[in-house]
Amino acid sequence: MSELSTWITVNGLSTWIAVILYIVLAPVLGGLIAGIDRIISARMQGRVGPPLLQPFYDVFKLRNKQNMVVNKHQKFYILCFLIFVIITGSIFFAGGDLLLAIFALTLASIFLIIAAYSTNSPYAYIGAEREMLQMMAYEPMVILSVVGMYMVTKSFNSLDIALYDQPLLFSLPGIFLGFLFILTIKFRKSPFDISMSHHAHQEIVRGVITEFSGSELAMVEIAHWYENVFLLGMVCLFFASSPVIGIVLALVVYFLEIFIDNNSSRLKWQFTLGSAWIVALVLGVGNIAYLAFR
């Protein structure tokens, strides 16, 4: 009984330490990744680019700007968006249920859409509609990825999946490729940056975040940093049996996303939705069918 109590205490402490480390370090890591992204993108475009810490300067500058909101509910929705993105990563890095983490991330995206709708802006309205289309595009592949991991490891917990003794990539090559495909949508990179973009070439101004400014826009940016760290953590899961290789794999994947972003133009939402579903059907369902009938 005492050993069980000790086990629960140790694992409980580990869980809280993992959550605290994620909450503290994820925005730092996410901001640095955003800075590296900007520098590499600038080099690919023949520019010098901003300094590495520019994303942090931008966020601090937004925090000090005058707080202008369209309505009193907007800030609440954005705050919920940030909180549920943090909950998503906390569940994941604490070794919790992946399905619960995905549910929390979906809920976060819904709050962002509601925030855009609440502004009654035509640009934000179109951005919100496109954000919903993006969710319809990537959600099937995300769910299939989690189901595939369960079929191999017999667990939905991220800790159990990470401790699996074989690289998931060898059992889930189709799901891994499908997950890479929808990552371009999740990272909001071209050619699938249909609801908003980090670049200045959006035809719908700033899409879903058109009416956000000041501290609200800063919260949206920080939420994306948290989300990006969570998504790269998902990539690491495919090679978690060798953590160093898993981290290298995540870095290579992100560099590939930057390369695609700077070498492709944005496509229509019809192609985004159709191609994502075809990829999910062929690579995701095909890989799961192989696991089920092998």
Tab-separated table of C-alpha atoms in Angstrom:
chain	number	residue	atom	x	y	z
A	1	MET	CA	0.000	0.000	0.000
A	2	SER	CA	2.855	2.333	0.862
A	3	GLU	CA	4.556	1.519	-2.466
A	4	LEU	CA	1.337	2.353	-4.307
A	5	SER	CA	1.088	5.664	-2.444
A	6	THR	CA	4.702	6.447	-3.317
A	7	TRP	CA	4.099	5.595	-6.983
A	8	ILE	CA	1.047	7.844	-7.125
A	9	THR	CA	2.920	10.666	-5.396
A	10	VAL	CA	5.945	10.427	-7.697
A	11	ASN	CA	3.871	10.209	-10.842
A	12	GLY	CA	1.596	12.984	-9.650
A	13	LEU	CA	4.591	15.230	-9.056
A	14	SER	CA	6.061	14.299	-12.445
A	15	THR	CA	2.779	15.201	-14.083
A	16	TRP	CA	2.648	18.615	-12.438
A	17	ILE	CA	6.324	19.280	-13.210
A	18	ALA	CA	5.701	18.401	-16.880
A	19	VAL	CA	2.695	20.731	-16.981
A	20	ILE	CA	4.604	23.602	-15.347
A	21	LEU	CA	7.601	23.117	-17.658
A	22	TYR	CA	5.294	23.152	-20.694
A	23	ILE	CA	3.467	26.299	-19.560
A	24	VAL	CA	6.755	28.118	-18.869
A	25	LEU	CA	9.023	26.847	-21.651
A	26	ALA	CA	6.622	26.299	-24.585
A	27	PRO	CA	6.111	30.026	-25.359
A	28	VAL	CA	9.881	30.571	-25.171
A	29	LEU	CA	10.554	27.650	-27.512
A	30	GLY	CA	7.623	28.573	-29.755
A	31	GLY	CA	8.812	32.181	-30.021
A	32	LEU	CA	12.335	31.055	-30.915
A	33	ILE	CA	10.927	28.691	-33.559
A	34	ALA	CA	8.914	31.611	-34.990
A	35	GLY	CA	12.093	33.731	-35.040
A	36	ILE	CA	14.073	31.018	-36.827
A	37	ASP	CA	11.145	30.584	-39.234
A	38	ARG	CA	11.276	34.290	-40.145
A	39	ILE	CA	15.064	34.259	-40.624
A	40	ILE	CA	15.028	31.149	-42.848
A	41	SER	CA	12.064	32.522	-44.836
A	42	ALA	CA	13.905	35.812	-45.346
A	43	ARG	CA	17.049	34.010	-46.535
A	44	MET	CA	14.980	31.990	-49.015
A	45	GLN	CA	13.533	35.262	-50.326
A	46	GLY	CA	16.964	36.930	-50.603
A	47	ARG	CA	16.495	39.181	-47.558
A	48	VAL	CA	18.452	39.566	-44.322
A	49	GLY	CA	15.355	39.154	-42.186
A	50	PRO	CA	14.521	40.242	-38.637
A	51	PRO	CA	16.546	39.334	-35.524
A	52	LEU	CA	15.885	36.003	-33.816
A	53	LEU	CA	13.976	37.609	-30.940
A	54	GLN	CA	11.708	39.747	-33.162
A	55	PRO	CA	8.564	37.650	-32.365
A	56	PHE	CA	9.054	38.461	-28.660
A	57	TYR	CA	9.540	42.185	-29.445
A	58	ASP	CA	6.304	42.111	-31.461
A	59	VAL	CA	4.328	40.483	-28.663
A	60	PHE	CA	5.651	42.896	-26.025
A	61	LYS	CA	4.810	45.799	-28.341
A	62	LEU	CA	1.263	44.476	-28.822
A	63	ARG	CA	0.853	44.153	-25.055
A	64	ASN	CA	1.639	47.869	-24.655
A	65	LYS	CA	-0.719	49.080	-27.381
A	66	GLN	CA	-4.104	50.609	-26.669
A	67	ASN	CA	-6.687	47.914	-26.071
A	68	MET	CA	-9.351	48.297	-28.780
A	69	VAL	CA	-12.077	45.652	-29.070
A	70	VAL	CA	-15.222	45.475	-31.180
A	71	ASN	CA	-17.333	44.053	-28.358
A	72	LYS	CA	-16.936	42.995	-24.734
A	73	HIS	CA	-17.175	39.247	-25.519
A	74	GLN	CA	-14.254	39.170	-27.938
A	75	LYS	CA	-11.548	39.182	-25.245
A	76	PHE	CA	-13.262	36.331	-23.370
A	77	TYR	CA	-13.334	34.121	-26.500
A	78	ILE	CA	-9.668	34.805	-27.249
A	79	LEU	CA	-8.735	34.069	-23.639
A	80	CYS	CA	-10.592	30.733	-23.886
A	81	PHE	CA	-8.729	30.024	-27.138
A	82	LEU	CA	-5.389	30.511	-25.382
A	83	ILE	CA	-6.415	28.528	-22.276
A	84	PHE	CA	-7.608	25.492	-24.237
A	85	VAL	CA	-4.466	25.454	-26.388
A	86	ILE	CA	-2.426	25.420	-23.153
A	87	ILE	CA	-4.656	22.639	-21.765
A	88	THR	CA	-4.019	20.641	-24.959
A	89	GLY	CA	-0.257	20.762	-24.586
A	90	SER	CA	-0.450	20.195	-20.831
A	91	ILE	CA	-2.418	16.971	-21.311
A	92	PHE	CA	0.000	15.812	-23.997
A	93	PHE	CA	3.288	16.534	-22.227
A	94	ALA	CA	1.916	15.228	-18.903
A	95	GLY	CA	1.414	11.858	-20.577
A	96	GLY	CA	-2.378	12.119	-20.691
A	97	ASP	CA	-5.056	10.954	-23.083
A	98	LEU	CA	-4.353	11.982	-26.691
A	99	LEU	CA	-8.056	11.952	-27.584
A	100	LEU	CA	-8.740	14.393	-24.750
A	101	ALA	CA	-5.879	16.608	-25.980
A	102	ILE	CA	-7.274	16.622	-29.521
A	103	PHE	CA	-10.742	17.451	-28.161
A	104	ALA	CA	-9.302	20.412	-26.216
A	105	LEU	CA	-7.460	21.664	-29.318
A	106	THR	CA	-10.656	21.454	-31.373
A	107	LEU	CA	-12.509	23.392	-28.679
A	108	ALA	CA	-9.783	26.046	-28.769
A	109	SER	CA	-10.226	26.457	-32.532
A	110	ILE	CA	-13.991	26.816	-32.053
A	111	PHE	CA	-13.448	29.678	-29.591
A	112	LEU	CA	-11.192	31.419	-32.153
A	113	ILE	CA	-13.925	31.074	-34.777
A	114	ILE	CA	-16.596	32.403	-32.397
A	115	ALA	CA	-14.342	35.353	-31.566
A	116	ALA	CA	-14.037	36.198	-35.272
A	117	TYR	CA	-17.801	35.847	-35.835
A	118	SER	CA	-18.558	38.085	-32.863
A	119	THR	CA	-16.845	41.058	-34.529
A	120	ASN	CA	-19.400	41.184	-37.397
A	121	SER	CA	-16.561	42.125	-39.756
A	122	PRO	CA	-16.903	40.801	-43.319
A	123	TYR	CA	-13.174	39.992	-43.484
A	124	ALA	CA	-13.187	38.206	-40.125
A	125	TYR	CA	-16.433	36.451	-41.112
A	126	ILE	CA	-14.820	35.014	-44.260
A	127	GLY	CA	-11.727	34.106	-42.252
A	128	ALA	CA	-13.894	32.276	-39.687
A	129	GLU	CA	-15.650	30.334	-42.433
A	130	ARG	CA	-12.307	29.335	-43.900
A	131	GLU	CA	-11.049	28.364	-40.430
A	132	MET	CA	-14.014	25.965	-40.171
A	133	LEU	CA	-13.168	24.524	-43.584
A	134	GLN	CA	-9.609	23.982	-42.393
A	135	MET	CA	-10.904	22.116	-39.330
A	136	MET	CA	-13.026	19.903	-41.587
A	137	ALA	CA	-9.910	19.255	-43.683
A	138	TYR	CA	-7.408	18.281	-40.977
A	139	GLU	CA	-9.558	16.735	-38.219
A	140	PRO	CA	-10.086	13.323	-39.927
A	141	MET	CA	-6.323	12.831	-40.351
A	142	VAL	CA	-5.657	13.926	-36.759
A	143	ILE	CA	-8.174	11.395	-35.427
A	144	LEU	CA	-6.775	8.662	-37.691
A	145	SER	CA	-3.266	9.426	-36.386
A	146	VAL	CA	-4.380	8.896	-32.789
A	147	VAL	CA	-6.312	5.732	-33.702
A	148	GLY	CA	-3.247	4.372	-35.523
A	149	MET	CA	-1.047	5.017	-32.488
A	150	TYR	CA	-3.590	3.180	-30.322
A	151	MET	CA	-3.665	0.172	-32.651
A	152	VAL	CA	0.109	-0.183	-32.373
A	153	THR	CA	0.652	0.630	-28.675
A	154	LYS	CA	-2.791	-0.366	-27.258
A	155	SER	CA	-2.979	2.924	-25.383
A	156	PHE	CA	-4.290	6.444	-25.951
A	157	ASN	CA	-1.944	7.909	-23.317
A	158	SER	CA	0.923	9.900	-24.816
A	159	LEU	CA	3.315	8.602	-22.138
A	160	ASP	CA	2.564	4.957	-22.996
A	161	ILE	CA	2.932	5.763	-26.707
A	162	ALA	CA	6.254	7.518	-26.079
A	163	LEU	CA	7.532	4.514	-24.086
A	164	TYR	CA	6.697	2.042	-26.860
A	165	ASP	CA	9.890	0.164	-27.656
A	166	GLN	CA	9.674	0.441	-31.464
A	167	PRO	CA	9.525	3.589	-33.642
A	168	LEU	CA	5.892	4.151	-34.626
A	169	LEU	CA	7.116	5.457	-37.967
A	170	PHE	CA	7.867	1.887	-39.092
A	171	SER	CA	4.306	0.725	-38.348
A	172	LEU	CA	2.560	3.955	-39.367
A	173	PRO	CA	4.344	5.265	-42.503
A	174	GLY	CA	1.080	6.207	-44.231
A	175	ILE	CA	-0.308	7.933	-41.165
A	176	PHE	CA	2.974	9.798	-40.674
A	177	LEU	CA	2.889	11.118	-44.265
A	178	GLY	CA	-0.776	12.041	-43.875
A	179	PHE	CA	-0.014	13.849	-40.619
A	180	LEU	CA	2.782	15.773	-42.369
A	181	PHE	CA	0.291	16.830	-45.021
A	182	ILE	CA	-2.207	18.303	-42.576
A	183	LEU	CA	0.613	19.925	-40.562
A	184	THR	CA	0.914	22.448	-43.407
A	185	ILE	CA	-2.676	23.439	-42.640
A	186	LYS	CA	-2.138	23.463	-38.874
A	187	PHE	CA	1.024	25.592	-39.155
A	188	ARG	CA	-0.909	27.965	-41.476
A	189	LYS	CA	1.645	27.631	-44.256
A	190	SER	CA	1.194	28.008	-48.005
A	191	PRO	CA	-0.417	26.508	-50.005
A	192	PHE	CA	-3.037	25.942	-47.281
A	193	ASP	CA	-2.999	29.266	-45.378
A	194	ILE	CA	-6.577	29.999	-46.383
A	195	SER	CA	-7.944	31.445	-43.127
A	196	MET	CA	-4.949	33.556	-42.102
A	197	SER	CA	-1.256	33.841	-42.802
A	198	HIS	CA	1.866	35.098	-41.108
A	199	HIS	CA	2.855	36.732	-44.386
A	200	ALA	CA	1.479	39.948	-45.859
A	201	HIS	CA	-0.015	38.435	-48.997
A	202	GLN	CA	-3.455	37.548	-47.688
A	203	GLU	CA	-6.251	38.662	-49.982
A	204	ILE	CA	-8.663	38.806	-47.038
A	205	VAL	CA	-6.402	41.152	-45.044
A	206	ARG	CA	-5.593	39.132	-41.901
A	207	GLY	CA	-8.434	36.675	-42.197
A	208	VAL	CA	-9.803	35.328	-38.955
A	209	ILE	CA	-7.751	37.771	-36.844
A	210	THR	CA	-8.541	40.932	-38.857
A	211	GLU	CA	-10.379	42.664	-35.981
A	212	PHE	CA	-7.973	41.657	-33.221
A	213	SER	CA	-5.356	44.078	-31.951
A	214	GLY	CA	-3.238	44.842	-28.896
A	215	SER	CA	-3.294	42.279	-26.103
A	216	GLU	CA	-5.859	40.062	-27.900
A	217	LEU	CA	-3.584	39.717	-30.928
A	218	ALA	CA	-0.659	39.023	-28.592
A	219	MET	CA	-2.663	36.194	-26.967
A	220	VAL	CA	-3.431	34.708	-30.390
A	221	GLU	CA	0.275	34.751	-31.281
A	222	ILE	CA	1.281	33.156	-27.960
A	223	ALA	CA	-1.423	30.501	-28.426
A	224	HIS	CA	0.096	29.633	-31.803
A	225	TRP	CA	3.504	29.226	-30.149
A	226	TYR	CA	1.993	26.788	-27.627
A	227	GLU	CA	0.173	24.963	-30.433
A	228	ASN	CA	3.281	24.657	-32.607
A	229	VAL	CA	5.251	23.080	-29.747
A	230	PHE	CA	2.417	20.595	-29.195
A	231	LEU	CA	2.303	19.697	-32.911
A	232	LEU	CA	6.071	19.169	-33.053
A	233	GLY	CA	5.694	16.991	-29.951
A	234	MET	CA	3.208	14.884	-31.914
A	235	VAL	CA	5.829	14.495	-34.659
A	236	CYS	CA	8.379	13.339	-32.054
A	237	LEU	CA	5.969	10.579	-30.980
A	238	PHE	CA	6.563	8.804	-34.280
A	239	PHE	CA	10.186	8.216	-33.239
A	240	ALA	CA	9.891	8.519	-29.454
A	241	SER	CA	11.850	5.315	-28.832
A	242	SER	CA	14.925	7.366	-29.806
A	243	PRO	CA	14.265	10.855	-28.386
A	244	VAL	CA	17.218	12.505	-30.152
A	245	ILE	CA	16.117	11.160	-33.533
A	246	GLY	CA	12.549	12.209	-32.685
A	247	ILE	CA	13.661	15.803	-32.048
A	248	VAL	CA	15.780	15.832	-35.229
A	249	LEU	CA	12.777	14.483	-37.134
A	250	ALA	CA	10.584	17.301	-35.777
A	251	LEU	CA	13.178	19.928	-36.796
A	252	VAL	CA	13.481	18.447	-40.292
A	253	VAL	CA	9.689	18.430	-40.633
A	254	TYR	CA	9.448	22.086	-39.607
A	255	PHE	CA	12.200	23.082	-42.046
A	256	LEU	CA	10.295	21.211	-44.760
A	257	GLU	CA	7.163	23.206	-43.877
A	258	ILE	CA	9.127	26.470	-44.190
A	259	PHE	CA	10.484	25.357	-47.564
A	260	ILE	CA	7.001	24.476	-48.835
A	261	ASP	CA	5.637	27.753	-47.465
A	262	ASN	CA	8.177	29.808	-49.412
A	263	ASN	CA	7.946	27.829	-52.637
A	264	SER	CA	4.217	27.505	-53.182
A	265	SER	CA	1.303	29.840	-53.696
A	266	ARG	CA	-1.960	29.604	-51.802
A	267	LEU	CA	-4.591	27.291	-53.252
A	268	LYS	CA	-8.373	27.477	-53.124
A	269	TRP	CA	-10.274	26.046	-50.156
A	270	GLN	CA	-11.880	23.427	-52.396
A	271	PHE	CA	-8.467	21.923	-53.126
A	272	THR	CA	-7.445	22.116	-49.464
A	273	LEU	CA	-10.550	20.252	-48.319
A	274	GLY	CA	-10.550	17.698	-51.133
A	275	SER	CA	-6.840	16.895	-51.006
A	276	ALA	CA	-6.841	16.558	-47.197
A	277	TRP	CA	-9.738	14.083	-47.305
A	278	ILE	CA	-8.122	12.076	-50.128
A	279	VAL	CA	-4.849	11.909	-48.175
A	280	ALA	CA	-6.726	10.839	-45.034
A	281	LEU	CA	-8.622	8.171	-46.983
A	282	VAL	CA	-5.657	6.764	-48.891
A	283	LEU	CA	-2.793	7.091	-46.398
A	284	GLY	CA	-4.659	7.158	-43.080
A	285	VAL	CA	-7.413	4.610	-43.650
A	286	GLY	CA	-5.085	2.506	-45.816
A	287	ASN	CA	-2.479	2.284	-43.030
A	288	ILE	CA	-5.123	1.415	-40.436
A	289	ALA	CA	-6.605	-1.250	-42.717
A	290	TYR	CA	-3.145	-2.772	-43.092
A	291	LEU	CA	-2.714	-2.884	-39.305
A	292	ALA	CA	-6.153	-4.437	-38.875
A	293	PHE	CA	-5.761	-7.210	-41.454
A	294	ARG	CA	-2.051	-8.013	-41.419
